[in-house]
Short mmCIF file of C-alpha atoms in Angstrom, two decimals:
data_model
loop_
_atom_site.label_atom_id
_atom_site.label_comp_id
_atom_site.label_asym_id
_atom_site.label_seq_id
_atom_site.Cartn_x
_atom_site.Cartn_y
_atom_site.Cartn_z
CA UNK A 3 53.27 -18.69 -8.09
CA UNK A 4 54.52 -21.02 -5.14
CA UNK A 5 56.86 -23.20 -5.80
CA UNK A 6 54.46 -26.34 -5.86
CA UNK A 7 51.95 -24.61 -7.80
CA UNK A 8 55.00 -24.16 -10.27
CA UNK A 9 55.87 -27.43 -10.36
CA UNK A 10 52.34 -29.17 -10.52
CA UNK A 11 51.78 -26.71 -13.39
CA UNK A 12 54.85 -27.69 -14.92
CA UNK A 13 53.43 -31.48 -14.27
CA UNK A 14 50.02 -31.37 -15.10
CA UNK A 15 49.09 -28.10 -17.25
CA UNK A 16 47.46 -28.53 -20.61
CA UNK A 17 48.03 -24.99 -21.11
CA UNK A 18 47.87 -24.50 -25.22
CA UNK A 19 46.82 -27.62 -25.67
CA UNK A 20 43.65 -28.39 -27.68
CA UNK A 21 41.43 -31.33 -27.01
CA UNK A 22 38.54 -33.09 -28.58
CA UNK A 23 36.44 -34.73 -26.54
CA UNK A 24 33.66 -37.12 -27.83
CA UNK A 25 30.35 -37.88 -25.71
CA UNK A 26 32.00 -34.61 -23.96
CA UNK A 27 28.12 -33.61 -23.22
CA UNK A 28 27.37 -36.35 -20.69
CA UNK A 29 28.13 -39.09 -18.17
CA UNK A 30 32.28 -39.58 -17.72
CA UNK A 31 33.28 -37.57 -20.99
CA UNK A 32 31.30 -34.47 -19.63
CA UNK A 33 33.83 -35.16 -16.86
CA UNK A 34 36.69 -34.89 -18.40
CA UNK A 35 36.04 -32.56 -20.66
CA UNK A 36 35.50 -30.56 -17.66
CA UNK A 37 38.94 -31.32 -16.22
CA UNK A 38 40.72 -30.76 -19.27
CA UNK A 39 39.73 -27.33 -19.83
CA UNK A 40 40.10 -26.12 -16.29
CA UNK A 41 43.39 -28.04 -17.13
CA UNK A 42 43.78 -25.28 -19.39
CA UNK A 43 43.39 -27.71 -22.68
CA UNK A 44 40.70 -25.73 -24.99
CA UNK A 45 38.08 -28.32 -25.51
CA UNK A 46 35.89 -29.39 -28.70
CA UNK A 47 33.40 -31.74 -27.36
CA UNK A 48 31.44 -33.96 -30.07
CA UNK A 49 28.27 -35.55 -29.46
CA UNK A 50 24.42 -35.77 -30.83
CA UNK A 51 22.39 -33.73 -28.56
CA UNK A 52 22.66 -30.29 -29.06
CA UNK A 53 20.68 -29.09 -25.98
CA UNK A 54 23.31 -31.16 -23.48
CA UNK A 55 26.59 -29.61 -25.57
CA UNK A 56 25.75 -25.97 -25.30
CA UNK A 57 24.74 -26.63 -21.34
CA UNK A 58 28.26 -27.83 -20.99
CA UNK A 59 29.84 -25.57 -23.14
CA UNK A 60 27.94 -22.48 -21.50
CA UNK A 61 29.34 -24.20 -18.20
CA UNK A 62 33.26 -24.18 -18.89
CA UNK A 63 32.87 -20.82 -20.52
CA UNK A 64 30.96 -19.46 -17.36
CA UNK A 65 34.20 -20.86 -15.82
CA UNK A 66 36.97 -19.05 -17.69
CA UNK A 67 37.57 -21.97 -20.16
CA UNK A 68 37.88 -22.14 -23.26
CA UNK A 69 35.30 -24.49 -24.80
CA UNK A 70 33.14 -25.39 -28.21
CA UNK A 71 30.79 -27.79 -29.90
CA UNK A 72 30.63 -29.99 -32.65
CA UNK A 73 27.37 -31.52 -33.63
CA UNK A 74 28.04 -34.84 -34.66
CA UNK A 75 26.88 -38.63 -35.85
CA UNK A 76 29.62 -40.93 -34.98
CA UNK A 77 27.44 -43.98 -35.91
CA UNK A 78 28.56 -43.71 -39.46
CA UNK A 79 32.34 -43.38 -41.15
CA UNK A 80 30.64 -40.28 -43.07
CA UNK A 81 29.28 -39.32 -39.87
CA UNK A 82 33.20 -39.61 -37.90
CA UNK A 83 34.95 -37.64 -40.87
CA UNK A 84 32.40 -34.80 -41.17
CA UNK A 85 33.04 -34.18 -37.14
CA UNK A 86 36.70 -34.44 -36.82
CA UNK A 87 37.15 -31.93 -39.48
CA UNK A 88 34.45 -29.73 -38.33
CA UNK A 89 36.43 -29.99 -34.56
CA UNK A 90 40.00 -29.68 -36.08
CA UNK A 91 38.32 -26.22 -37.88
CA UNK A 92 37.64 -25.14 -34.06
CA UNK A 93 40.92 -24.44 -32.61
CA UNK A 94 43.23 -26.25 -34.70
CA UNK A 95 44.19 -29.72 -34.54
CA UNK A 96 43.84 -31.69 -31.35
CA UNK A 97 47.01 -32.56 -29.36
CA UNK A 98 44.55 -34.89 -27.10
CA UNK A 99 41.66 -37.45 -27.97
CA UNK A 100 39.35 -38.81 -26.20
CA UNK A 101 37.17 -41.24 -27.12
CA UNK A 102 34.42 -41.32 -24.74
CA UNK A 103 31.37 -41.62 -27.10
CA UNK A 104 29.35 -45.47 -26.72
CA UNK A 105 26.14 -47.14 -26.76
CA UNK A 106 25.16 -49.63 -24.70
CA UNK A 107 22.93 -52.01 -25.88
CA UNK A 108 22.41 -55.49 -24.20
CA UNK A 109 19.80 -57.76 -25.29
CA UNK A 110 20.32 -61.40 -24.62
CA UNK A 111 23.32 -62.77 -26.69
CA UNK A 112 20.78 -64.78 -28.63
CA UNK A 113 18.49 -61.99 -29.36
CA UNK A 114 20.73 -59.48 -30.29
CA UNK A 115 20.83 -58.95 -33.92
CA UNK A 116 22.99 -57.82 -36.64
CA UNK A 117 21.81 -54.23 -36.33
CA UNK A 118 22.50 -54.15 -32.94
CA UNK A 119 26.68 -55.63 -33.52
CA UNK A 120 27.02 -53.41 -36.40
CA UNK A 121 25.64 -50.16 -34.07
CA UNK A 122 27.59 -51.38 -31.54
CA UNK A 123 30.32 -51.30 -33.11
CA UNK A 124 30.20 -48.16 -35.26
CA UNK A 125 30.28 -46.44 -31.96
CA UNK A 126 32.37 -47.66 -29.84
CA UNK A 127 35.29 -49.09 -31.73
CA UNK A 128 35.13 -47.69 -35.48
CA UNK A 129 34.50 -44.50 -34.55
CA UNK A 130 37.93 -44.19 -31.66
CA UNK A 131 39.84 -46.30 -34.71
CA UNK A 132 38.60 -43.71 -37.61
CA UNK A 133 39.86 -40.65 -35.13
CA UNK A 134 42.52 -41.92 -33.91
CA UNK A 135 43.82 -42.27 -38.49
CA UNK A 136 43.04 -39.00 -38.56
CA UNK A 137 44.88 -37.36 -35.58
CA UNK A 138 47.49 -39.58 -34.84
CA UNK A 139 49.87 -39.61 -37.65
CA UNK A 140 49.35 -35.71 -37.21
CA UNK A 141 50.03 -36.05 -33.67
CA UNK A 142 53.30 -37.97 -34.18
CA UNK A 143 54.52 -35.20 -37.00
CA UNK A 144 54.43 -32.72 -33.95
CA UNK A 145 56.23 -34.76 -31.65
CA UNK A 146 53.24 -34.75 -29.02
CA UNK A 147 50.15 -36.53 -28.63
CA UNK A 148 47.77 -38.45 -25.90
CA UNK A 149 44.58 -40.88 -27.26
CA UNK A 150 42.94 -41.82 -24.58
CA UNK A 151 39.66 -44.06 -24.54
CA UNK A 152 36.93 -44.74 -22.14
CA UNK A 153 36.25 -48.44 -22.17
CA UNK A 154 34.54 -51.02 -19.51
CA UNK A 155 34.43 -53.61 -17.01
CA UNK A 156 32.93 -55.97 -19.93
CA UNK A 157 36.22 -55.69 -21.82
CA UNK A 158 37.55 -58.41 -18.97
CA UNK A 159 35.11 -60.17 -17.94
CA UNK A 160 31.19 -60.96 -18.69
CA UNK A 161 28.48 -59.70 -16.56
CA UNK A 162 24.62 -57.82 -17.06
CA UNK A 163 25.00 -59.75 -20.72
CA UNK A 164 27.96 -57.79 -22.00
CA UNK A 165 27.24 -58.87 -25.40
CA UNK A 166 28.14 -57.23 -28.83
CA UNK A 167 28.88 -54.01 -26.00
CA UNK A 168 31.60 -55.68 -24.12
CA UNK A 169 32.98 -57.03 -27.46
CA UNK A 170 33.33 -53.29 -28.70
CA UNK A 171 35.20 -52.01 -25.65
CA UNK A 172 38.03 -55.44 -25.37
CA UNK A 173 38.80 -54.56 -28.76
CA UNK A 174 39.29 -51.17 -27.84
CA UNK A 175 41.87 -51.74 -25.51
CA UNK A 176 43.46 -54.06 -27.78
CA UNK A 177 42.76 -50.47 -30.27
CA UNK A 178 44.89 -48.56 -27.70
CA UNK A 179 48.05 -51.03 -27.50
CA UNK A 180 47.78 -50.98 -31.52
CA UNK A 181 48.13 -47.05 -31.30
CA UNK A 182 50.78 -46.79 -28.81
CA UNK A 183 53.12 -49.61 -30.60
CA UNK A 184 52.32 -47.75 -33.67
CA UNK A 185 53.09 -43.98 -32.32
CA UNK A 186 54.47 -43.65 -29.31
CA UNK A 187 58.18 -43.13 -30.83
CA UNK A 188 57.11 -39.70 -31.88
CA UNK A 189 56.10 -38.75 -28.52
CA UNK A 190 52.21 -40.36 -29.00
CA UNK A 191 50.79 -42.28 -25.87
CA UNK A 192 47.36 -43.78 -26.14
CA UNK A 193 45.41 -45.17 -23.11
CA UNK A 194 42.60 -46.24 -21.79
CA UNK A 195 40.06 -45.64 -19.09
CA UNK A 196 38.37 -48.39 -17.32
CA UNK A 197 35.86 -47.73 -15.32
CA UNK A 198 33.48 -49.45 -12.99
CA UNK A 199 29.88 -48.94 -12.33
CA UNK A 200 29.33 -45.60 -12.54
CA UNK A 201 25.68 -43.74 -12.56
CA UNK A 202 25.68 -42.32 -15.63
CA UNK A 203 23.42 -42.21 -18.36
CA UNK A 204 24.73 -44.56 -20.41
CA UNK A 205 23.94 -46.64 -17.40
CA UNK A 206 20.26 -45.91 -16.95
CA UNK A 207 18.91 -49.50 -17.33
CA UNK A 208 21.04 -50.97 -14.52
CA UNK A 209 21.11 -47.56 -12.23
CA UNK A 210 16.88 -47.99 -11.96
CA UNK A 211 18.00 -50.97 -10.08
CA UNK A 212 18.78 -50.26 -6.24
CA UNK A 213 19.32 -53.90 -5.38
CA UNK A 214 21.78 -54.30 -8.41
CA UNK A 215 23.57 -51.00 -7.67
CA UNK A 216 23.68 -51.76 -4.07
CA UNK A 217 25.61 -54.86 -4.96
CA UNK A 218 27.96 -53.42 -7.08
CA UNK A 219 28.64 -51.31 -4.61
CA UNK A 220 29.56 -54.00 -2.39
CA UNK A 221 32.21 -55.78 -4.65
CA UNK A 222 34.02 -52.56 -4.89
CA UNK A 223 37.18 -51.60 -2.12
CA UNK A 224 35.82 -48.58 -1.36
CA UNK A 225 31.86 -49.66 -0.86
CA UNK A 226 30.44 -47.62 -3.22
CA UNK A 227 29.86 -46.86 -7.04
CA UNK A 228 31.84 -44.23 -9.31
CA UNK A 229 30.94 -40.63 -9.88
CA UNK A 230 31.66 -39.13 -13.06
CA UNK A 231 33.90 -36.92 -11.13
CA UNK A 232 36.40 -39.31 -10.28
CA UNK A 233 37.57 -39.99 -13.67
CA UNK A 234 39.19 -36.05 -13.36
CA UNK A 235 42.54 -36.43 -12.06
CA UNK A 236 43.19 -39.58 -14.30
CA UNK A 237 42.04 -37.80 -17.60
CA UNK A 238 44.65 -35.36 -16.55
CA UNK A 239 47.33 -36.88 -16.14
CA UNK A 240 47.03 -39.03 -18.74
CA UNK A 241 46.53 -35.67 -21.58
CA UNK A 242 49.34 -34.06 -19.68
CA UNK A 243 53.39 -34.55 -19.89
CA UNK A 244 53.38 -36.56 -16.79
CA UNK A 245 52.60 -39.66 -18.62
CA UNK A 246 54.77 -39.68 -20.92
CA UNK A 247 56.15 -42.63 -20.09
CA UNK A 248 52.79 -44.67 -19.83
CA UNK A 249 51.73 -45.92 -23.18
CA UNK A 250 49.49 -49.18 -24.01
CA UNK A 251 47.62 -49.32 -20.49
CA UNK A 252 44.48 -49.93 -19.23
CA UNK A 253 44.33 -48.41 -16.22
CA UNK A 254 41.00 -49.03 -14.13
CA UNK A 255 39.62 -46.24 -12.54
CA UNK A 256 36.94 -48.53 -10.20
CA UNK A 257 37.47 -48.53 -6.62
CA UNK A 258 38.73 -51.51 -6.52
CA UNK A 259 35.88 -53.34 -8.40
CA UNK A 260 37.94 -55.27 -10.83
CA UNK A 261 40.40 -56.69 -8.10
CA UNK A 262 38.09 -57.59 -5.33
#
């Protein structure tokens, strides 16, 4: 090994680390899952559809990673606590979380109903609070740990009626600053993603719009949208010893979107 490749390794490697990635089997947590186990992390992805988790596991392991699936509901606290013990049963218990699993729903702020909060917010905020009691203290015992969650434009400002869904992901971030006051003495730093418009498809309603994607485009810095892709490097470094001194940030991964 050259000496770069040592020390980037020495930087960045997740070698025998294990990960559990929710909404691992699509859009940005496919992504990162990805990155992670090439990373050398072995990876537990959660999610609902079984069909899209053994693609991507069959991928990684095609690769030389080391990968799995968990079936899983995260709608429900039954649904959280059946999953994360079913993932911890994989290759042990995770040193890395991500919480990438949402649903975005966005009727008009009058319309949207009570089934429609309560979703909303089974998903996207219970479900990253109900993993994160379950793996951090655990993490913290061990002396390592990263939590890192995928949140959204709509957690800093309202646009394409962020509704109940934009609630969801501010209080996530305000989730992740919670975590890291709480754990990152014992070595724990919890983060979070935000990204910008990116063609995903969580993102379906808005993508089948080339005059709205178009203009998002145009209000990034780098004139165009985000690729699942780019979300790589910073999953990364943000699972890996690197950041160990970056705890309770949201850093935005968005071309530029959110500071145009």
């Amino acid at each position: 090994m050259t000496s770069s490749n040592a020390y980037l390794s020495g930087l960045f490697s997740l070698d025998g680390r294990v990960a559990l990635v929710t909404g691992g089997s699509s859009g940005i947590g496919r992504a990162v899952a990805g990155a992670l186990a090439r990373a050398g992390a072995s990876v537990v992805i959660v999610a609902r559809r079984e069909k899209e988790l053994a693609e991507t596991v069959a991928e990684l392991t095609a690769d030389g990673c080391r990968a799995a699936w968990v079936g899983g509901d995260l709608g429900s606290r039954d649904g959280v606590r059946a999953a994360a013990e079913d993932a911890a049963a994989v290759f042990g218990e995770p040193d890395i979380l991500v919480n990438s699993a949402g649903i975005n729903l966005r009727p008009p702020l009058g319309e949207l109903g009570e089934d429609v909060w309560d979703a909303t917010m089974a998903v996207n905020l219970e479900a990253p609070f109900l993993l994160g009691q379950r793996f951090g203290p655990r993490m913290a015992e061990r002396g390592f740990g990263r939590i890192i969650h995928i949140s959204s434009q709509q957690a800093h400002r309202a646009f394409v009626q962020s509704g109940a869904y934009g609630v969801s992901k501010g209080g996530l971030e305000s989730l992740a600053r919670s975590q890291a006051e709480a754990w990152s003495p014992y070595g724990v730093t919890c983060n979070t993603l935000v990204p910008g418009f990116v063609m995903t498809p969580l993102n379906a309603r808005l993508s089948a719009d080339p005059e709205r994607v178009a203009a998002l485009a145009a209000r990034t810095m780098t004139g165009r949208n985000g690729l699942a892709e780019d979300f790589a490097g910073a999953a990364v470094f943000l699972a890996s010893g690197a950041s160990a001194y970056v705890t309770g940030q949201s850093i935005h991964v968005d071309g530029g979107l959110s500071v145009h």
